[in-house]
Every structure is written in C-alpha cells, then in structure tokens.
XYZ file of C-alpha atoms in Angstrom:
592
model
C 98.740 82.513 125.222
C 97.800 85.935 124.557
C 98.241 87.656 127.912
C 96.229 90.877 126.022
C 93.446 88.862 124.883
C 92.545 87.266 127.459
C 93.049 89.777 129.989
C 90.002 91.861 126.535
C 87.757 89.237 126.966
C 87.619 88.011 130.368
C 87.302 91.645 131.131
C 84.900 92.360 128.538
C 82.875 89.782 130.176
C 83.046 91.546 133.769
C 81.574 94.618 131.395
C 78.927 93.061 130.494
C 77.895 91.500 133.883
C 78.301 94.578 134.731
C 75.495 96.070 132.558
C 77.467 97.889 130.063
C 75.904 97.961 126.070
C 76.046 94.838 124.463
C 79.592 94.353 122.614
C 81.448 97.135 124.558
C 85.043 96.891 124.477
C 87.091 96.155 127.824
C 90.357 97.965 125.924
C 93.064 96.279 127.316
C 96.485 97.139 126.211
C 100.028 97.243 128.285
C 100.455 99.489 131.584
C 102.187 102.388 130.942
C 103.902 102.531 133.323
C 104.236 99.691 135.865
C 104.508 101.113 138.765
C 100.617 101.003 139.020
C 99.811 97.592 136.762
C 100.924 95.807 133.797
C 97.912 96.253 131.890
C 95.249 98.803 132.068
C 91.561 98.565 130.399
C 90.520 101.985 129.258
C 87.387 101.285 127.922
C 85.145 101.095 131.228
C 84.671 104.979 130.850
C 83.070 104.877 127.535
C 80.232 102.016 128.796
C 79.408 104.101 131.562
C 79.598 107.444 128.686
C 76.464 105.601 127.193
C 74.618 104.276 130.233
C 75.504 108.125 131.749
C 76.458 106.603 135.401
C 79.977 107.034 137.285
C 82.615 106.555 135.109
C 84.522 105.236 138.683
C 81.339 103.710 140.571
C 81.043 101.553 137.033
C 84.936 100.193 137.647
C 83.558 99.334 141.339
C 80.788 96.928 139.357
C 83.126 95.755 136.742
C 86.415 94.825 138.422
C 83.743 92.895 141.001
C 81.976 90.943 138.567
C 85.633 90.659 136.719
C 86.514 86.336 137.448
C 90.470 86.647 136.991
C 91.512 84.847 140.180
C 94.219 82.441 138.821
C 96.372 85.166 136.795
C 95.676 88.013 138.567
C 97.074 89.013 141.955
C 94.670 92.521 141.960
C 92.567 95.015 139.463
C 92.688 99.024 141.036
C 90.316 101.451 140.029
C 92.476 104.145 139.301
C 92.221 107.537 137.598
C 88.424 108.733 136.015
C 87.631 104.930 135.731
C 90.550 103.239 134.491
C 91.713 99.703 135.456
C 94.470 98.568 136.342
C 95.142 94.621 136.180
C 98.494 93.270 138.129
C 99.925 89.935 137.169
C 100.243 86.719 139.671
C 104.115 86.378 140.410
C 103.319 83.174 139.883
C 100.742 82.969 136.909
C 103.782 85.421 135.087
C 106.883 82.464 136.240
C 104.654 79.463 135.632
C 103.644 80.869 131.947
C 107.137 81.324 130.832
C 108.054 77.579 132.154
C 105.509 77.552 129.241
C 107.302 79.530 126.840
C 111.053 78.193 128.009
C 109.637 74.940 125.831
C 108.254 76.824 123.403
C 110.283 76.902 119.861
C 106.676 79.340 119.128
C 107.697 81.692 122.042
C 103.953 81.313 123.497
C 102.788 82.962 119.966
C 99.440 80.096 119.006
C 98.799 80.133 115.443
C 96.004 82.420 114.441
C 92.991 81.736 112.656
C 93.583 80.154 108.532
C 93.908 81.790 106.569
C 95.181 81.907 102.690
C 96.956 85.980 102.863
C 98.120 87.127 99.672
C 100.351 90.580 99.699
C 101.949 92.383 96.232
C 105.327 94.390 97.169
C 108.208 95.431 96.024
C 106.700 95.615 92.027
C 110.010 96.781 90.509
C 109.879 98.182 86.576
C 111.589 96.275 84.524
C 112.748 98.537 82.476
C 115.128 100.396 85.269
C 117.645 99.315 87.698
C 115.969 98.936 91.687
C 116.340 102.471 93.687
C 115.825 102.991 96.676
C 111.838 104.073 95.853
C 111.553 99.768 96.006
C 113.346 99.986 99.063
C 110.955 100.240 101.619
C 107.367 97.949 99.886
C 110.732 95.157 100.321
C 111.669 94.741 103.277
C 107.979 96.024 104.689
C 105.858 93.667 103.202
C 108.816 91.062 103.973
C 108.608 91.822 107.500
C 104.083 91.376 106.600
C 104.915 88.146 105.082
C 107.515 87.056 107.532
C 105.548 87.778 110.418
C 101.708 85.677 108.656
C 104.243 82.657 107.841
C 105.327 82.562 111.865
C 101.725 82.942 112.555
C 100.725 79.595 110.539
C 98.492 81.563 107.240
C 99.344 80.296 104.361
C 101.034 83.577 102.543
C 101.418 83.736 98.762
C 103.685 86.080 98.039
C 103.836 88.455 94.946
C 105.889 90.271 93.289
C 103.422 92.745 90.490
C 106.695 94.007 88.857
C 106.022 96.110 85.127
C 106.667 94.070 82.405
C 104.077 95.517 80.400
C 103.189 98.987 78.072
C 105.267 101.146 75.604
C 108.424 101.542 77.173
C 109.490 97.841 75.873
C 108.824 98.383 72.195
C 111.963 100.867 73.242
C 113.667 98.638 74.840
C 113.213 95.744 72.624
C 114.221 98.227 69.735
C 117.652 99.210 71.202
C 118.259 95.507 71.995
C 117.936 94.449 68.067
C 120.090 97.925 66.944
C 122.615 96.601 69.158
C 122.324 92.976 68.106
C 122.553 91.692 71.197
C 122.443 87.505 72.048
C 122.182 85.751 75.229
C 126.584 85.405 75.243
C 126.306 89.229 75.061
C 124.987 90.289 78.199
C 127.456 92.579 80.024
C 126.061 94.833 77.610
C 122.671 95.217 80.831
C 124.860 94.811 83.009
C 123.302 98.945 84.223
C 119.696 98.717 83.221
C 119.699 102.580 83.945
C 122.710 103.387 81.240
C 120.758 100.773 79.127
C 117.185 102.672 79.400
C 119.010 105.776 79.219
C 120.565 105.467 75.654
C 117.673 103.554 75.062
C 115.217 106.496 75.588
C 118.463 109.267 74.137
C 118.180 107.037 70.677
C 113.664 107.455 70.184
C 113.636 111.574 71.317
C 116.262 111.927 69.131
C 115.872 109.376 65.864
C 112.861 109.345 64.454
C 113.509 106.461 62.449
C 114.498 104.424 65.643
C 110.669 105.681 66.865
C 108.218 104.274 64.503
C 111.036 100.451 64.925
C 110.308 101.485 69.171
C 106.814 101.583 67.764
C 106.197 98.696 66.139
C 107.382 96.321 68.759
C 105.040 97.533 70.575
C 102.359 96.500 68.195
C 104.354 92.827 67.821
C 104.577 92.285 71.034
C 101.260 92.955 71.998
C 100.472 90.888 69.039
C 102.339 88.034 70.179
C 105.214 88.449 67.154
C 108.027 85.686 68.230
C 110.925 88.282 67.381
C 110.093 91.166 70.016
C 107.987 87.651 71.754
C 111.824 86.366 71.916
C 113.873 89.740 72.937
C 111.830 91.121 75.553
C 111.617 87.809 77.411
C 115.033 87.763 77.070
C 115.403 91.107 78.896
C 112.619 90.193 81.772
C 115.212 87.957 82.953
C 118.566 90.260 82.214
C 116.226 92.297 84.809
C 115.624 89.128 86.840
C 119.185 88.930 88.119
C 119.209 92.316 88.090
C 116.317 92.516 91.067
C 117.901 88.222 92.937
C 120.943 89.996 93.591
C 119.334 92.697 95.253
C 117.387 90.140 96.733
C 119.027 88.132 98.022
C 121.732 91.062 99.815
C 118.687 92.883 101.916
C 117.809 88.580 102.805
C 114.319 89.034 100.971
C 112.252 86.403 100.696
C 111.095 86.458 97.116
C 112.247 84.899 93.923
C 110.910 83.941 90.226
C 108.239 82.164 91.806
C 106.917 85.242 92.894
C 106.979 87.622 89.916
C 103.588 87.696 88.030
C 103.279 90.853 86.551
C 101.223 93.386 84.363
C 101.756 91.076 81.458
C 100.248 88.173 83.099
C 97.362 89.574 82.758
C 96.819 91.423 79.318
C 94.361 88.895 78.432
C 91.629 89.318 80.484
C 91.507 93.079 80.656
C 89.310 92.988 77.942
C 86.875 90.735 79.759
C 87.268 93.374 82.879
C 85.740 95.599 81.372
C 83.243 93.649 79.395
C 82.517 91.987 83.144
C 81.975 95.547 84.160
C 79.450 96.277 82.036
C 77.623 93.686 82.266
C 77.770 94.998 85.783
C 75.799 98.326 84.135
C 78.775 100.177 85.460
C 80.544 101.693 82.558
C 79.335 105.171 81.869
C 80.949 106.035 78.483
C 82.882 109.619 78.861
C 84.672 111.053 76.204
C 84.990 108.672 74.475
C 86.983 106.066 77.821
C 84.675 103.781 79.333
C 84.798 104.631 82.942
C 83.024 103.238 86.442
C 81.713 106.437 88.051
C 81.240 105.369 92.149
C 79.357 108.717 93.938
C 81.588 107.856 97.233
C 84.585 109.225 95.774
C 84.424 112.869 94.328
C 86.099 116.150 94.292
C 86.140 119.312 96.354
C 83.235 120.317 94.128
C 81.364 117.236 94.117
C 81.880 116.216 91.078
C 82.462 112.058 90.769
C 85.651 111.435 89.723
C 86.033 109.091 86.862
C 87.855 105.088 87.369
C 89.298 104.771 83.388
C 89.379 101.410 83.018
C 89.740 101.755 78.641
C 91.403 104.729 77.506
C 89.466 106.628 73.747
C 92.211 104.434 71.748
C 91.328 101.655 73.561
C 94.494 101.400 75.238
C 94.353 100.318 79.411
C 95.116 101.505 82.538
C 96.992 100.132 85.938
C 92.872 100.328 86.870
C 92.472 97.494 84.559
C 94.992 95.975 85.318
C 94.215 95.651 89.172
C 90.628 94.886 88.751
C 92.711 91.330 87.016
C 95.065 91.123 89.697
C 92.080 90.993 92.037
C 90.151 88.532 89.876
C 93.178 86.275 90.259
C 93.734 87.099 94.207
C 90.119 86.219 94.712
C 88.953 83.120 91.844
C 92.403 81.652 91.421
C 94.946 82.131 94.341
C 91.675 82.020 96.634
C 92.304 84.524 98.584
C 91.120 85.466 101.894
C 93.009 88.814 102.468
C 95.348 90.752 99.762
C 97.612 93.109 101.161
C 99.410 96.076 98.872
C 102.336 97.679 100.030
C 102.740 100.473 98.230
C 103.569 104.139 98.666
C 100.439 106.335 99.990
C 100.516 108.921 96.431
C 98.255 105.597 95.382
C 95.824 105.419 97.948
C 92.839 107.292 96.697
C 93.627 104.373 93.218
C 93.498 101.516 95.208
C 90.395 102.395 97.335
C 88.928 103.689 93.985
C 89.640 99.816 92.490
C 88.979 98.060 96.238
C 85.411 99.686 95.316
C 84.537 98.530 92.098
C 86.166 95.750 92.921
C 83.716 94.563 95.193
C 80.973 96.381 93.177
C 81.292 94.709 90.468
C 81.507 91.203 92.405
C 85.416 90.569 91.646
C 86.187 90.347 95.495
C 82.827 89.466 98.306
C 82.890 91.536 101.193
C 84.758 88.389 103.776
C 87.541 88.998 101.594
C 89.763 91.583 103.601
C 91.228 93.973 100.595
C 94.239 96.799 101.706
C 96.424 99.082 101.163
C 99.673 98.844 103.327
C 101.043 103.011 102.158
C 103.738 103.926 103.437
C 105.600 107.833 103.494
C 109.044 108.396 101.531
C 112.000 108.198 102.648
C 113.943 111.555 101.951
C 117.241 112.485 103.013
C 119.047 115.360 104.648
C 116.411 119.154 104.951
C 113.763 116.226 103.790
C 114.798 117.145 100.460
C 113.654 114.056 98.101
C 117.000 111.028 98.786
C 119.282 111.746 95.995
C 122.476 111.598 94.877
C 125.016 114.142 95.079
C 123.638 115.152 91.238
C 120.580 114.874 91.675
C 120.601 111.299 90.132
C 118.284 108.217 91.254
C 120.292 105.738 94.176
C 120.439 102.934 93.036
C 119.461 100.535 96.194
C 122.828 98.879 95.776
C 124.978 100.946 95.797
C 122.405 101.693 98.728
C 123.767 98.182 101.033
C 127.521 98.445 99.866
C 127.739 101.864 101.237
C 126.108 100.274 104.729
C 127.722 96.690 104.264
C 131.590 99.703 104.182
C 130.000 101.915 107.120
C 129.109 98.542 109.409
C 132.825 96.969 108.888
C 134.151 100.310 109.777
C 132.187 100.585 112.728
C 132.297 96.789 113.706
C 136.281 96.967 112.907
C 136.414 100.051 115.069
C 134.640 98.709 117.879
C 136.311 95.355 118.320
C 139.935 94.909 116.842
C 139.975 91.136 118.114
C 136.695 90.538 115.248
C 138.730 91.939 113.126
C 141.643 89.912 112.525
C 139.656 87.544 111.293
C 138.551 88.885 107.953
C 135.620 86.234 106.838
C 134.222 86.533 109.971
C 133.650 90.640 109.707
C 132.964 90.094 106.633
C 129.744 88.871 108.022
C 128.881 90.635 110.754
C 129.164 93.494 108.777
C 126.679 92.181 105.908
C 124.177 91.304 108.946
C 124.594 94.952 110.640
C 124.800 97.394 107.780
C 121.757 95.892 106.113
C 119.724 95.512 109.599
C 120.516 99.201 109.646
C 119.138 100.456 106.266
C 115.996 98.107 107.212
C 115.444 98.665 111.126
C 115.823 102.380 110.161
C 112.826 102.198 108.079
C 110.835 99.081 109.661
C 111.141 101.666 113.317
C 109.552 104.260 112.123
C 104.966 104.401 110.973
C 105.434 102.948 107.890
C 102.665 105.593 107.676
C 105.378 108.546 108.272
C 107.800 109.933 105.572
C 111.313 109.701 107.748
C 114.647 111.338 107.366
C 117.517 108.648 105.804
C 121.099 108.957 108.474
C 123.704 106.462 108.566
C 124.672 108.190 111.948
C 121.604 107.854 113.803
C 120.705 104.254 111.946
C 124.026 102.505 113.135
C 124.193 104.254 116.107
C 125.086 101.661 118.619
C 122.674 103.507 121.484
C 118.753 104.121 120.715
C 116.245 102.020 118.840
C 118.661 100.938 115.890
C 119.239 97.489 114.566
C 122.825 97.498 115.341
C 122.159 98.320 119.636
C 119.556 95.193 119.173
C 122.035 93.781 117.597
C 124.782 94.245 120.523
C 121.919 93.641 122.922
C 122.132 89.515 121.708
C 125.307 89.791 121.574
C 125.854 91.262 124.554
C 123.056 87.864 126.105
C 125.326 85.593 124.616
C 128.362 86.019 125.624
C 126.887 85.855 129.743
C 126.804 81.452 128.105
C 130.441 81.960 126.736
C 131.665 82.890 129.592
C 129.142 80.279 131.731
C 131.648 77.626 129.845
C 129.024 74.805 129.482
C 125.090 74.747 128.139
C 122.743 74.451 131.664
C 120.334 71.800 130.580
C 117.626 73.655 130.176
C 118.926 75.224 126.931
C 117.960 74.359 124.044
C 119.498 71.177 122.133
C 119.647 69.786 119.296
C 117.121 66.167 119.533
C 115.059 66.620 122.658
C 111.599 66.885 121.834
C 109.433 69.123 122.937
C 108.494 67.928 126.120
C 112.330 66.881 127.447
C 112.879 70.151 126.555
C 110.207 71.424 129.160
C 110.587 69.126 132.020
C 113.761 70.818 131.437
C 113.306 74.334 131.833
C 110.809 74.433 134.248
C 113.680 73.041 136.531
C 115.750 76.116 135.887
C 112.974 77.311 138.608
C 112.999 80.812 137.184
C 111.646 83.162 140.458
C 110.855 87.345 141.237
C 112.871 88.509 142.755
C 113.084 91.950 142.191
C 111.545 94.165 140.244
C 113.624 94.710 137.255
C 113.422 91.064 136.759
C 109.621 91.757 137.057
C 109.752 94.220 134.623
C 111.615 91.724 132.007
C 109.276 88.722 132.805
C 106.323 90.622 132.391
C 107.802 91.837 128.816
C 108.514 88.817 127.855
C 105.080 87.065 127.797
C 104.243 89.949 126.126
C 105.863 88.315 122.654
C 102.755 86.933 121.839
C 99.702 90.133 121.473
C 103.214 92.161 119.619
C 103.186 90.195 116.937
C 99.814 89.608 116.299
C 98.829 93.697 116.359
C 102.209 94.158 113.537
C 99.867 91.231 111.455
C 96.488 92.276 112.089
C 97.717 96.421 111.315
C 99.981 95.265 109.865
C 102.809 98.320 111.692
C 106.094 96.311 111.720
C 106.823 99.359 113.750
C 105.212 98.395 117.559
C 107.656 95.106 116.435
C 110.423 97.153 116.737
C 109.628 99.107 119.529
C 108.702 96.232 121.195
C 112.090 95.057 120.965
C 113.234 98.497 122.052
C 111.552 98.383 125.264
C 112.561 93.998 125.761
C 116.170 94.827 125.317
C 116.232 97.939 127.392
C 113.735 95.804 130.789
C 117.392 93.403 129.792
C 119.783 95.936 130.375
C 117.907 97.064 134.001
C 117.284 93.895 134.893
C 120.639 92.777 134.151
C 122.747 95.915 135.923
C 119.510 95.386 138.878
C 119.995 91.505 139.146
C 123.293 89.574 138.668
C 122.852 86.421 136.875
C 126.867 84.703 137.612
C 127.932 85.982 140.956
C 123.615 84.563 142.426
C 123.120 81.392 144.299
C 122.597 78.345 142.711
C 119.630 78.713 142.354
C 118.850 82.155 141.829
C 122.080 82.326 139.409
C 119.285 78.699 136.837
C 116.702 81.233 137.058
C 118.133 84.465 135.982
C 119.896 82.371 133.536
C 117.073 80.591 131.835
C 115.695 84.658 131.958
C 118.686 85.525 129.651
C 118.720 82.548 127.563
C 114.681 83.464 126.890
C 115.661 87.575 126.001
C 118.175 86.126 123.290
C 115.351 83.790 122.032
C 112.914 86.529 121.440
C 115.032 89.470 120.962
C 116.400 86.719 118.060
C 113.088 86.103 116.825
C 111.720 89.135 116.373
C 114.051 90.771 114.355
C 114.448 87.321 112.435
C 110.818 88.383 111.553
C 111.895 90.981 110.408
C 114.225 89.893 108.289
C 117.309 91.350 110.683
C 119.610 88.819 111.464
C 121.920 87.995 114.619
C 125.140 87.513 114.534
C 126.581 85.373 118.505
C 129.591 88.646 118.395
C 129.961 92.213 117.449
C-alpha cells in the first residue's frame, strides 16, 4: 500500500462528500513536524476558497466525512484549515510485518508502460569528461527506479557518432595507417582528436582529404566506413570502461547514435512538408510555431534542413522520436540532458506532436539538469584550464576514499583486497550521491571534502549507517528466524517475521516505523517527477530516524520480546537503505 496515495484517495473523496468542487485534491504530504501527526492534508483551504466558506469550518466537514477508522487514530484541524493525520499504532505494526515479508519493501508495480530513457550521449570523437557525468548517473538512477516499479525500460545512448569531425578523424587514421592490431594510438582519444584538429587547421591537403572523407562516409564508401567503424569501436571501449567504473547499466546494445537516423532525415523533412509545416526562410527549410517567440515577438524557427542541404540536431531528434514511438512503442520518453537545451527540446516536442510523429498520449519529457561547478562557482576545469576527464575524476575519488577508509578503519586496511573493494564503493558512491542529492535543475559546486564526509547528507554517511546496522547482527552472532534467507518462500518468510512481533513503545521507535512505511511513496515520486534527490532526502531522514531510535531504544539489551521487534526494525532499515542506495546505483559495503 502506498500510504500517501491511499490517504489522498480517501480524503479527496471526503472533500467531495463535504461539497468541494469536483476533482479537488486533498494534497496529502508527510507531516513536517511528527508531534502534530504523520501526514498533513493541505487541499482544504483551496477548496474552501473556491466555495467562499470558512476554511476551518469546512475542514471540520471534511474530517467528519472522512472514512479512515481502519488506519487512522485521529484527524485534527490545525492552523487556517490543515488536516493533521495520525496513524494507528496497530496499523503501523501490521503493515510493517507485511513489508518485512516483501522483497519489494511494500513497493507495488505501477501501471505498465514502455519508457524510453535517453541519457549519457557522449561524443565518440572525444573521451568522456565531467560534462557527461550528470546525464549518465541521473539517467541510470531513473532507469533503475522505473524498472523497480515494473516498467518496461528501454535505454538509449544517443551518442555523437556522425558529422563533419569524423571526416577529419578518418583522415588522421589513414595518415597514421592504423591497423586493428595497433590500437594503442587511440589510448588517449583527447590527444588523438587534438592532433587531428591541429593538422586540419594547418595542413590544406589534410583538410581537403578530411572533407573528402566526409563525402565518402555519407555515401557509404567501404574504406571510409571501415575506418569509421574501427574508430567507433575503440571509442565505445573507452565508454564501456567508464560505465563499468561507475556501475552504470549501459551496454553496446543500448547505443543508438546519430548515424542510426541518417537515412530517415529526408523522410522527416518530406513528412513535415506533407503536414504543411515547412516554410522556406533564406534557403533553409523551417517550421514556425506561434508558441515560440523571441523578446521582440518574432516567431523562432526550427530549422530542419539548412540552405546547403545539411540537416541539424532537430531533424535527428525528430527522427529519433518517430523511431521511439513507432518502433519501440514508447508511452513515455525521457531526455536526460542539461538545461541549456530546454528551448531545443520544447520546440522539437511541439513539432513532433504537430506533425503526428508523437500522439498526445505519449509523454515527451526533458529531464533537465544544471552544471557541475568548481570552486568559486566557475566551470569545473583542470588546473591548466582544460576539461577534466571522467576517468581521472573517478580514479581520484577511489584514491581519496581509500585514504579515508585506511584512516577510519585500520583493521580493514590490513586486508588489501577488501580495502580496494570498499574504497571503490565509497569513492564512486560519493561522486554519484553528491550529484543525485541535489535538485537536478540546480547547479552545484563539486567539493571532495563535502562529498566524502561521514557527516551530513553524503554517500559515506549513508553507507556507514548501513554498515553500523549490519554490525548489530554481527554482535548478535545469530540469524533471527524472521530475517530473509535464501530458499524460503514468501509465505514462510511472512509467518516467521510476523512472529518477531514489532511493537511501538517509544516515540523514536514510532518515528522510524512511519518513515519505513513511506519508502513506496518516495520511490513513486522519483519515478513520476524524475527527481532522484527526493530519494536521497528520504534516505537521509531514514538514517537520522534510525540513529534516534538506536540512541533511545536499546536493542540487544532489551527483553526477548522487545529485542526481537527492534531487531526486525533494524533489519528492515538496513534493507531499505541498501535498496534505496541500490536504486541510485550505489553499493553498500557490509563494513567500513
């Protein structure tokens, strides 16, 4: 059961029964201050305003109409017309027993959809750099969450593998007479690109050959195409190394680059013409939609073919939409790219819908994000002012994490293999969590000290909270019957765990219990609104609730009945933290 959705449904019905306008939402949210309740309904005042009645008096009518006796202890009218809702303790404990028995932790599948997620999208002409980090890890987290909710997720890595720069790279491969058994020259893609660009700018003959290679590639000439495919293979090997280091679930099967849509571009333009959407402007073929105007009121064009016959990103993106809707049968398409492309995607989506490439039933969503900045809120660069390679950043993260683990846990440091594994989990987790815990629309300042801190809303703090809980069971030196074991079926597990008898005897115990029940609604919010930071915030609050519980409620020293129930709360908290971090693509070491 998604508690918030259930309360929303029932209280919205109560609003209607009390005379609110049709469709008035209850606007249920977790309470900000638990001493006043577990949830708060904020929609009464808006409905009362529409009815032009006293909000508190109307709130009393809604309260009287609400049918909540099976799950709610009391409903109180507060402030100018809020409804504070406090759950029954017996409902909480009964629901917790069900969640303990559920591998999904109470998360029910949402309505089945095919969701295409376009993310990462590096340019294969260069190495991946920090500019690719946010798209890659935000997209990966969203795909994990959507799959957890039972969605049919199709990953699409829309790599830059086409365009005039590839003629230059092919010509340079020819110049060096690269053979497949001699790939070392491509070990540093940045250096390879810079060397090719320098030749292009300084050698007229080389520039001419580069342009000729573009023509050959576009016409399908076998030699140029073979060199192009070889270069792409070497580039993708680099990307795969980065994805493996990051723990990102992208493979070559997910790659569908710009080149895949090249043959469809003339058809896109022709279909736009048939839909009477094309206008010629200064020799270019454009779509003008009245909803897009500049500050002077001039309609902004969407150029789909230049005056020289070339195509643009908009044309490729329109072809991609046709493929995703027509071939992949997408119900929802997410584009995880930076916020500077917001206008581009608004225009492309509008053109696609106007042309019938995507019906209104298909949700096209730009999942925009801000920039990762360096000190002083300046662009994140190397000391020399160059772009930071993603491999260098990840190597530095693991090195710093290893230093941290050696300092904090000398015993673990004695086991070199285990140390490396923990350092990888902590270092990569720190980089990912530091990004994901931000509202994606915001810029954020990259800070090693902050992201590797064991205090505050960081991955190491969350990983340490998990490891601390696991240490309780190492002290316990036994596996209680209600804990999950391989080979048990769900009914057996449910019966055993209910035998643990979770009871609520302390406010800190209750706070933790309610927070655990809010995991399903949190996951659903992340999926609906594409906001991984909501899950980070939840996990941080959960860890804080657990620390309060652990400080106030003895576990191993409690009497047998109380001890069993508290151990069950500990186990469920550990499972929830592990699952939550897993949905963010972050590992949880058993020890730190």
